[in-house]
Coordinates of C-alpha atoms (C1' of nucleotides) in Angstrom, one line a residue:
Chain A
M348 CA -34.4 96.6 -39.6
P349 CA -37.4 97.0 -37.4
K350 CA -40.9 97.3 -38.7
Q351 CA -42.6 100.8 -39.3
T352 CA -44.9 100.1 -36.4
F353 CA -41.9 100.3 -34.1
F354 CA -41.2 103.9 -35.2
N355 CA -44.8 105.0 -35.4
L356 CA -44.7 104.5 -31.5
P357 CA -44.9 107.4 -29.2
D358 CA -41.3 108.2 -28.1
A359 CA -41.6 107.4 -24.3
K360 CA -42.8 103.9 -25.0
R361 CA -40.4 103.4 -28.0
R362 CA -37.6 104.5 -25.6
L363 CA -38.8 102.2 -22.8
I364 CA -38.7 99.3 -24.9
I365 CA -35.3 99.7 -25.8
D366 CA -34.1 100.6 -22.6
T367 CA -35.8 97.5 -21.0
A368 CA -34.2 95.5 -23.8
L369 CA -30.9 97.0 -23.5
E370 CA -30.5 96.2 -19.7
E371 CA -31.8 92.5 -20.0
F372 CA -29.0 92.1 -22.8
A373 CA -26.5 93.9 -20.6
F374 CA -27.2 91.4 -17.8
N375 CA -27.7 88.4 -19.8
T376 CA -25.9 86.6 -22.3
Y377 CA -27.8 86.8 -25.8
D378 CA -29.0 83.4 -25.3
K379 CA -30.5 83.5 -21.8
A380 CA -31.7 87.2 -22.2
S381 CA -35.4 86.6 -22.2
L382 CA -38.0 88.4 -24.8
S383 CA -40.8 87.1 -22.1
Q384 CA -38.7 89.1 -19.4
I385 CA -38.7 91.8 -21.6
V386 CA -42.0 92.1 -22.4
L387 CA -43.0 91.6 -18.9
K388 CA -40.9 94.4 -17.7
A389 CA -42.0 96.7 -20.2
G390 CA -45.4 95.8 -19.6
I391 CA -46.3 95.0 -23.2
A392 CA -47.7 92.1 -24.7
K393 CA -45.6 89.4 -26.4
G394 CA -47.4 89.9 -29.4
S395 CA -46.9 93.6 -29.5
M396 CA -42.8 92.7 -29.8
Y397 CA -43.7 90.7 -32.8
Q398 CA -45.4 93.7 -34.4
Y399 CA -42.2 95.8 -34.1
F400 CA -39.6 93.2 -34.7
N401 CA -39.4 89.9 -36.6
D402 CA -37.5 88.1 -34.3
K403 CA -35.1 88.3 -31.1
D404 CA -32.1 88.8 -33.2
E405 CA -33.7 91.7 -35.3
L406 CA -34.1 93.4 -32.2
Y407 CA -30.7 92.6 -31.0
T408 CA -29.0 93.8 -34.1
Y409 CA -31.2 97.0 -33.7
L410 CA -29.8 97.6 -30.4
V411 CA -26.4 97.3 -31.5
E412 CA -26.8 99.9 -34.0
Y413 CA -28.9 102.3 -31.9
V414 CA -26.4 102.3 -29.3
S415 CA -23.3 102.3 -31.7
E416 CA -25.0 105.2 -33.4
K417 CA -25.4 107.2 -30.3
K418 CA -21.8 106.6 -29.3
L419 CA -20.5 107.5 -32.7
S420 CA -22.4 110.7 -32.6
F421 CA -21.2 111.8 -29.0
I422 CA -17.7 111.4 -30.0
N423 CA -18.0 113.3 -33.0
E424 CA -20.0 116.0 -31.4
A425 CA -17.5 116.1 -28.2
L426 CA -14.2 116.1 -30.3
P427 CA -12.7 119.6 -30.4
Q428 CA -10.8 120.7 -33.4
L429 CA -8.5 117.9 -34.9
R430 CA -5.0 117.6 -33.7
N431 CA -2.0 116.9 -35.8
D432 CA -0.2 114.9 -33.3
F433 CA -1.4 111.5 -33.0
F434 CA -1.2 110.8 -29.3
L435 CA -2.7 113.9 -28.7
L436 CA -5.5 113.1 -31.1
Y437 CA -5.8 109.7 -29.8
K438 CA -6.2 110.6 -26.1
E439 CA -9.0 113.1 -26.9
V440 CA -10.8 110.4 -28.8
I441 CA -10.4 107.7 -26.1
F442 CA -11.1 110.2 -23.3
V443 CA -14.4 111.5 -25.1
A444 CA -15.2 107.8 -25.6
A445 CA -14.6 106.7 -21.9
R446 CA -16.6 109.7 -20.9
F447 CA -19.6 108.3 -22.9
D448 CA -19.1 105.1 -21.3
I449 CA -18.9 106.5 -17.7
I450 CA -21.9 108.9 -18.2
N451 CA -23.9 105.9 -19.9
P452 CA -23.6 102.7 -17.9
L453 CA -26.6 101.2 -19.8
Y454 CA -24.9 101.9 -23.0
S455 CA -21.6 100.8 -22.2
S456 CA -22.4 97.7 -20.2
F457 CA -24.7 96.7 -23.1
L458 CA -21.6 97.3 -25.8
Y459 CA -19.4 95.5 -23.4
S460 CA -21.6 92.4 -23.1
V461 CA -21.9 92.4 -27.1
G462 CA -18.3 92.3 -27.4
K463 CA -18.2 89.5 -25.2
D464 CA -21.0 87.6 -26.2
S465 CA -19.9 84.8 -29.0
H466 CA -23.7 84.6 -29.8
N467 CA -23.1 86.0 -33.0
P468 CA -19.4 86.7 -33.6
A469 CA -19.5 88.6 -36.8
I470 CA -21.0 91.4 -34.9
S471 CA -18.4 91.7 -32.4
K472 CA -15.8 91.5 -35.3
K473 CA -17.4 94.0 -37.3
I474 CA -17.2 96.4 -34.3
M475 CA -13.2 95.3 -33.6
A476 CA -12.6 95.9 -37.6
S477 CA -14.3 99.2 -37.9
S478 CA -12.3 100.3 -34.6
A479 CA -9.1 99.1 -36.0
S480 CA -9.4 100.9 -39.5
F481 CA -10.4 104.0 -37.6
I482 CA -7.2 104.2 -35.8
E483 CA -5.3 102.5 -38.8
Q484 CA -6.4 105.8 -40.7
M485 CA -5.0 108.2 -37.8
L486 CA -1.9 106.2 -37.9
E487 CA -1.0 106.5 -41.5
K488 CA -1.4 110.3 -41.3
A489 CA 1.0 110.0 -38.4
Y490 CA 3.3 108.1 -40.2
S491 CA 3.3 110.0 -43.3
Q492 CA 4.2 113.1 -41.2
G493 CA 7.2 111.4 -39.4
Q494 CA 5.2 110.8 -36.2
I495 CA 5.3 107.1 -36.6
R496 CA 9.0 104.8 -36.2
K497 CA 9.7 103.8 -40.1
D498 CA 9.8 100.5 -39.3
I499 CA 6.4 100.1 -37.7
N500 CA 3.9 97.5 -39.0
I501 CA 0.8 100.1 -39.1
K502 CA -1.9 97.4 -39.4
L503 CA -0.5 95.3 -36.2
A504 CA -0.1 98.7 -34.4
A505 CA -3.7 99.5 -35.2
F506 CA -4.8 96.4 -34.2
I507 CA -2.9 96.5 -31.1
I508 CA -4.2 100.1 -30.1
S509 CA -7.7 99.4 -30.9
Y510 CA -7.8 96.1 -28.5
L511 CA -5.9 97.9 -25.8
S512 CA -8.8 100.5 -26.0
V513 CA -11.3 97.9 -25.1
D514 CA -9.0 96.4 -22.7
V515 CA -7.9 99.5 -20.6
G516 CA -11.9 99.6 -19.6
E517 CA -11.4 96.7 -17.6
Y518 CA -8.0 97.7 -16.3
I519 CA -9.9 101.0 -14.9
G520 CA -12.5 98.8 -13.4
E521 CA -10.1 96.7 -11.8
K522 CA -7.7 99.5 -10.1
Y523 CA -10.9 101.7 -8.9
G524 CA -12.7 98.5 -8.1
F525 CA -16.2 98.7 -10.2
S526 CA -17.8 97.2 -12.9
Y527 CA -20.2 99.0 -15.6
L528 CA -22.7 96.0 -14.3
S529 CA -22.6 96.6 -10.5
V530 CA -22.8 100.6 -11.3
L531 CA -25.8 99.5 -13.7
K532 CA -27.3 97.5 -10.7
S533 CA -27.0 99.7 -8.5
K534 CA -29.2 102.5 -10.2
L535 CA -26.3 104.9 -10.0
P536 CA -26.4 107.5 -13.0
N537 CA -23.0 106.9 -14.0
V538 CA -19.6 105.4 -13.2
P539 CA -17.5 106.8 -10.0
I540 CA -14.7 107.8 -11.6
S541 CA -13.3 111.3 -12.1
D542 CA -11.5 112.9 -15.3
N543 CA -8.6 113.2 -13.3
Q544 CA -8.4 109.3 -12.7
L545 CA -9.4 108.7 -16.2
E546 CA -6.6 110.7 -17.4
E547 CA -4.0 109.4 -15.3
V548 CA -4.5 106.0 -16.4
L549 CA -4.9 107.3 -20.4
D550 CA -1.6 109.1 -19.9
E551 CA 0.0 105.8 -18.8
L552 CA -1.6 103.8 -21.5
I553 CA -0.4 106.6 -24.1
D554 CA 3.0 106.4 -22.6
F555 CA 3.2 102.7 -23.2
I556 CA 2.3 102.9 -26.7
K557 CA 4.5 105.5 -27.7
R558 CA 7.5 104.5 -25.8
G559 CA 7.3 101.0 -25.0
I560 CA 8.7 99.7 -21.7
A561 CA 12.2 99.3 -22.5
S562 CA 14.9 100.9 -20.6
T563 CA 16.8 103.0 -23.1
I564 CA 20.2 102.8 -21.4
Chain B
M908 CA -14.9 68.4 -8.7
P909 CA -16.4 65.3 -10.6
K910 CA -17.6 62.5 -8.7
Q911 CA -15.3 59.4 -8.0
T912 CA -17.2 57.3 -10.5
F913 CA -15.9 59.6 -13.2
F914 CA -12.2 58.7 -12.3
N915 CA -12.9 55.1 -12.0
L916 CA -14.0 55.2 -15.5
P917 CA -11.6 53.2 -18.1
D918 CA -9.3 55.7 -19.6
A919 CA -10.5 56.0 -23.3
K920 CA -14.1 56.1 -22.2
R921 CA -13.3 59.5 -19.8
R922 CA -11.2 61.0 -22.7
L923 CA -14.3 60.2 -25.0
I924 CA -16.5 62.3 -22.7
I925 CA -13.9 65.1 -22.0
D926 CA -13.2 65.8 -25.7
T927 CA -17.0 65.5 -26.7
A928 CA -17.9 68.1 -24.0
L929 CA -15.0 70.2 -25.0
E930 CA -16.2 70.3 -28.5
E931 CA -19.5 71.1 -27.4
F932 CA -18.4 74.0 -25.5
A933 CA -15.9 75.1 -28.0
F934 CA -18.7 75.7 -30.7
N935 CA -21.6 76.8 -28.4
T936 CA -22.1 79.2 -25.6
Y937 CA -22.3 77.8 -22.0
D938 CA -26.0 78.4 -22.4
K939 CA -26.4 77.0 -25.8
A940 CA -24.1 74.2 -25.3
S941 CA -26.4 71.0 -24.4
L942 CA -25.8 68.1 -22.2
S943 CA -28.3 66.0 -24.4
Q944 CA -26.2 66.6 -27.3
I945 CA -23.2 65.7 -25.4
V946 CA -24.2 62.4 -24.2
L947 CA -26.0 62.0 -27.7
K948 CA -22.4 62.4 -29.3
A949 CA -20.5 60.3 -26.9
G950 CA -22.9 57.3 -26.9
I951 CA -23.8 57.5 -23.2
A952 CA -26.6 58.1 -21.2
K953 CA -28.0 61.1 -19.7
G954 CA -28.2 59.4 -16.2
S955 CA -24.6 58.3 -16.5
M956 CA -23.5 61.8 -17.2
Y957 CA -24.9 62.8 -13.7
Q958 CA -23.2 59.5 -12.1
Y959 CA -20.0 61.6 -13.1
F960 CA -20.8 65.2 -12.6
N961 CA -23.5 66.9 -10.0
D962 CA -24.5 69.5 -12.8
K963 CA -23.7 71.4 -16.0
D964 CA -21.7 73.9 -14.2
E965 CA -19.5 71.4 -12.3
L966 CA -18.7 69.8 -15.9
Y967 CA -17.8 72.9 -17.2
T968 CA -15.3 74.1 -14.4
Y969 CA -13.8 71.1 -14.3
L970 CA -13.1 71.0 -18.3
V971 CA -11.3 74.4 -17.8
E972 CA -9.3 73.1 -14.9
Y973 CA -8.4 70.0 -17.0
V974 CA -7.3 72.1 -19.9
S975 CA -5.6 74.8 -18.2
E976 CA -3.7 72.2 -16.3
K977 CA -2.6 70.8 -20.0
K978 CA -1.3 73.8 -21.3
L979 CA 0.2 74.8 -18.0
S980 CA 2.1 71.7 -17.9
F981 CA 3.0 71.8 -21.6
I982 CA 4.5 75.3 -21.0
N983 CA 6.4 74.2 -18.2
E984 CA 8.2 71.4 -20.0
A985 CA 8.7 72.9 -23.2
L986 CA 10.3 75.8 -21.7
P987 CA 14.0 75.7 -22.0
Q988 CA 16.3 77.4 -19.4
L989 CA 15.3 80.5 -17.9
R990 CA 16.9 83.4 -19.7
N991 CA 17.4 86.5 -18.1
D992 CA 16.2 89.2 -20.5
F993 CA 12.7 89.7 -20.3
F994 CA 11.9 90.2 -23.5
L995 CA 13.6 86.8 -24.5
L996 CA 12.1 85.3 -21.7
Y997 CA 8.6 86.6 -22.9
K998 CA 9.0 85.7 -26.2
E999 CA 9.7 82.1 -25.2
V1000 CA 7.0 81.7 -23.1
I1001 CA 4.6 83.1 -25.6
F1002 CA 6.1 81.1 -28.3
V1003 CA 5.5 78.0 -26.7
A1004 CA 1.9 78.7 -25.2
A1005 CA 0.8 79.6 -29.0
R1006 CA 2.7 76.4 -30.2
F1007 CA 0.4 74.6 -27.6
D1008 CA -2.7 76.4 -29.4
I1009 CA -1.6 75.4 -32.8
I1010 CA -1.1 71.7 -31.9
N1011 CA -4.5 71.5 -29.8
P1012 CA -6.9 73.4 -31.9
L1013 CA -9.7 71.6 -29.6
Y1014 CA -8.0 73.0 -26.4
S1015 CA -7.3 76.5 -27.9
S1016 CA -10.7 76.9 -29.3
F1017 CA -12.3 75.6 -25.9
L1018 CA -10.3 78.3 -24.0
Y1019 CA -11.0 80.8 -26.6
S1020 CA -14.5 80.2 -25.8
V1021 CA -14.1 80.5 -22.3
G1022 CA -12.3 83.7 -22.2
K1023 CA -15.3 85.0 -24.2
D1024 CA -18.2 83.7 -22.3
S1025 CA -19.6 86.0 -20.2
H1026 CA -21.7 83.2 -18.3
N1027 CA -19.4 83.0 -15.5
P1028 CA -17.6 86.1 -15.2
A1029 CA -15.8 85.1 -12.5
I1030 CA -13.8 82.2 -14.3
S1031 CA -12.6 84.6 -17.2
K1032 CA -11.5 87.1 -15.1
K1033 CA -9.7 84.4 -12.9
I1034 CA -7.8 83.4 -15.8
M1035 CA -6.7 86.6 -16.9
A1036 CA -5.7 87.7 -13.7
S1037 CA -3.5 84.5 -12.9
S1038 CA -1.9 85.3 -16.2
A1039 CA -1.5 89.1 -15.5
S1040 CA 0.3 88.1 -12.2
F1041 CA 2.7 85.6 -14.1
I1042 CA 3.6 88.6 -16.1
E1043 CA 4.1 91.0 -13.1
Q1044 CA 6.5 88.6 -11.4
M1045 CA 8.6 88.6 -14.4
L1046 CA 8.5 92.3 -15.0
E1047 CA 9.3 93.1 -11.4
K1048 CA 12.7 90.9 -11.7
A1049 CA 13.2 92.7 -14.9
Y1050 CA 12.7 96.0 -13.5
S1051 CA 15.1 95.3 -10.4
Q1052 CA 17.6 94.4 -13.2
G1053 CA 17.2 97.6 -14.9
Q1054 CA 15.6 96.1 -18.0
I1055 CA 12.5 98.2 -17.4
R1056 CA 12.2 101.8 -17.6
K1057 CA 11.8 103.4 -14.2
D1058 CA 8.9 105.2 -14.5
I1059 CA 6.6 102.4 -15.7
N1060 CA 3.6 101.3 -13.7
I1061 CA 4.4 97.7 -13.6
K1062 CA 0.5 96.6 -12.5
L1063 CA -0.5 98.2 -15.7
A1064 CA 2.1 97.0 -18.0
A1065 CA 1.6 93.6 -16.8
F1066 CA -2.0 94.2 -17.6
I1067 CA -1.6 95.4 -21.1
I1068 CA 1.2 92.7 -22.1
S1069 CA -1.2 89.7 -20.8
Y1070 CA -4.1 91.0 -22.7
L1071 CA -2.0 91.6 -25.6
S1072 CA -0.9 87.7 -25.5
V1073 CA -4.3 86.8 -25.8
D1074 CA -5.5 89.4 -28.4
V1075 CA -2.4 88.6 -30.8
G1076 CA -4.2 85.4 -31.5
E1077 CA -6.8 87.1 -33.1
Y1078 CA -4.5 89.2 -35.4
I1079 CA -2.8 86.0 -36.4
G1080 CA -5.9 84.3 -37.4
E1081 CA -6.8 87.6 -39.4
K1082 CA -3.6 88.0 -40.9
Y1083 CA -3.4 84.3 -42.2
G1084 CA -7.3 84.0 -42.6
F1085 CA -8.2 81.3 -40.3
S1086 CA -10.1 80.9 -36.7
Y1087 CA -9.6 78.0 -34.5
L1088 CA -12.9 77.0 -34.9
S1089 CA -13.0 76.6 -38.8
V1090 CA -9.7 74.4 -38.1
L1091 CA -11.5 72.4 -35.6
K1092 CA -14.5 72.0 -37.8
S1093 CA -12.2 71.0 -40.7
K1094 CA -11.1 68.2 -38.5
L1095 CA -7.1 69.3 -39.4
P1096 CA -4.9 68.1 -36.6
N1097 CA -3.5 71.5 -36.2
V1098 CA -3.6 75.1 -37.1
P1099 CA -1.9 75.7 -40.4
I1100 CA 0.7 78.3 -39.7
S1101 CA 4.7 77.7 -39.5
D1102 CA 6.8 78.4 -36.8
N1103 CA 8.6 81.3 -38.6
Q1104 CA 5.1 83.0 -39.3
L1105 CA 4.4 83.0 -35.8
E1106 CA 7.8 84.2 -35.0
E1107 CA 7.5 87.0 -37.3
V1108 CA 4.3 88.2 -35.4
L1109 CA 5.6 87.8 -32.2
D1110 CA 8.8 89.8 -33.0
E1111 CA 6.5 92.7 -34.1
L1112 CA 4.5 92.4 -31.2
I1113 CA 7.9 92.7 -28.6
D1114 CA 9.3 95.4 -30.5
F1115 CA 6.0 97.1 -29.8
I1116 CA 6.2 96.5 -26.4
K1117 CA 9.8 97.2 -25.8
R1118 CA 10.3 100.3 -28.0
G1119 CA 6.5 101.6 -28.4
I1120 CA 5.5 103.5 -32.0
A1121 CA 6.8 107.0 -31.7
S1122 CA 9.4 107.9 -33.7
T1123 CA 12.6 109.1 -31.7
I1124 CA 13.8 112.2 -34.3
Chain C
dC899 C1' -25.0 30.4 -6.1
dA900 C1' -26.5 34.2 -3.4
dG901 C1' -26.0 38.8 -2.0
dC902 C1' -23.8 43.3 -2.6
dC903 C1' -22.5 47.2 -4.8
dA904 C1' -20.9 50.6 -8.1
dT905 C1' -22.5 51.5 -12.5
dA906 C1' -25.4 52.4 -16.4
dT907 C1' -29.8 53.4 -18.3
dG908 C1' -33.6 56.5 -20.6
dA909 C1' -38.0 57.5 -20.0
dC910 C1' -39.9 61.4 -17.6
dT911 C1' -40.6 65.8 -15.0
dA912 C1' -40.8 70.5 -14.5
dT913 C1' -39.9 74.7 -16.6
dA914 C1' -39.2 78.2 -20.1
dT915 C1' -38.3 79.8 -24.3
dG916 C1' -39.4 81.9 -29.1
dG917 C1' -42.7 82.4 -32.0
dT918 C1' -47.9 82.4 -33.6
dC919 C1' -52.7 83.7 -34.3
dA920 C1' -57.4 84.6 -33.7
dC921 C1' -59.6 88.5 -32.0
dA922 C1' -60.3 92.7 -29.9
dG923 C1' -60.0 98.1 -29.9
dA924 C1' -59.6 102.0 -31.7
dA925 C1' -58.9 105.8 -35.1
dA926 C1' -60.0 107.5 -39.5
dG927 C1' -63.0 108.7 -42.7
dG928 C1' -66.3 108.3 -46.2
Chain D
dC997 C1' -72.9 104.9 -38.4
dC998 C1' -70.3 101.4 -40.8
dT999 C1' -65.8 100.1 -42.7
dT1000 C1' -61.5 99.6 -43.3
dT1001 C1' -56.9 99.5 -41.4
dC1002 C1' -53.7 99.5 -38.1
dT1003 C1' -52.1 98.1 -33.4
dG1004 C1' -52.5 95.6 -28.9
dT1005 C1' -53.1 91.3 -27.0
dG1006 C1' -52.3 86.8 -24.2
dA1007 C1' -53.7 82.2 -24.3
dC1008 C1' -51.3 78.8 -26.9
dC1009 C1' -47.9 75.8 -29.6
dA1010 C1' -43.8 73.3 -30.5
dT1011 C1' -39.8 72.4 -28.6
dA1012 C1' -35.5 71.8 -26.2
dT1013 C1' -33.4 71.9 -22.1
dA1014 C1' -31.1 70.6 -16.9
dG1015 C1' -32.0 67.2 -14.0
dT1016 C1' -34.5 62.8 -11.6
dC1017 C1' -35.4 58.3 -10.4
dA1018 C1' -36.6 53.7 -10.6
dT1019 C1' -34.8 50.0 -12.3
dA1020 C1' -31.7 46.8 -14.8
dT1021 C1' -27.0 45.1 -15.4
dG1022 C1' -22.8 43.0 -14.4
dG1023 C1' -18.7 42.3 -11.9
dC1024 C1' -17.1 40.6 -7.1
dT1025 C1' -17.0 38.0 -2.8
dG1026 C1' -18.0 34.8 0.5

DNA sequence: CAGCCATATGACTATATGGTCACAGAAAGG
DNA sequence: CCTTTCTGTGACCATATAGTCATATGGCTG
């Protein structure tokens, strides 16, 4: 947790520090991300940074929580009434989550970088685990309602689906020829992909999850 | 490419250098992996290292190629006659690949670390791309033989399957409570999981890919 | 033995980092 | 106007790194 001093800061300054740090961590590995660079770009003194945070790790951890919180509350707010059908519900959740990423390249590139960074495996594991358990809950409900095959291993399915939900971002980036990082670098306000394009990929993914790929004849 | 000097080395010494470096890169991020540590552990002089490699990156790149080559040739050798059925073939490929990982924790933790490390995104992308295109070929053949649903997007399917093939390692580790790294640390000769346990997970995964999870009634 | 060449070496350099600390303002309030 | 408390500062420190280089070693050849 940051020190109280950090929260006493005027909003604009606090936000500037957060954004500058996010950018540094989005573009660099944890190890290569440099506090010296962050304070330089934010225009504050090194010492000030240590009035706000005890060390680099605390800053990093705070950023992860900060952005995760943003994303989660965005999803909760944007999610319409709950659907009963698992696949429809899943689609809506992912759609909203992807929308968040598209609107907020800074946040999404940061989170992407966090997911990959093996500096602190516990953090990325925690993120994946909570995502998997969220999906597991959805699956269990659907299972009890007969929407899921009886011989499905729910734990494995939840695991697969949560990983796929992350990987699909990579696929979209490749298919439409961009990366979050390059968008960030270009200073564009958001990722150049339309709702329709997003929905198309999502539908294919869900069809895969639903029915598999084997021909049924 | 390493300098000629490196290949002139006696096998034992060359291997010692490779293994020591692999271990350092398996446990650490590219940035945090230290040449000083490597030469210390391998018992050679810093300067010698620079007789073999031009810089840290060249060493790293060489290791990636070296281990990939080992894995690929292992798979090729261990693969029995080619099956016609996509799902059987896929199972065999993954089984053999996983077998390789299980037998060679050093190699697999290194490759795992490479896949995550965002130091040089081009490298991990290249690995994933070649894996996806390999599966795409298999899929296309199967498609033309009517094994795959006609409305499947082969590119997406290949992408999904290749990513799943990597992610499943994480699942197995979680399910059986180990990580490659901890196995490496414990100096055990290989990962404690039986062929049967592996096959069980694989069958579930393939069933997922084949038929999806939706109930068909 | 002399000369040559490939290899080995480790002290050294330049550089950068995370983190510290003694001090300077500034705001508040008595 | 003085004192206390909180915040800002940047020079500075210890440390570690990737990479260099002048020199030493040792084997081979004529």
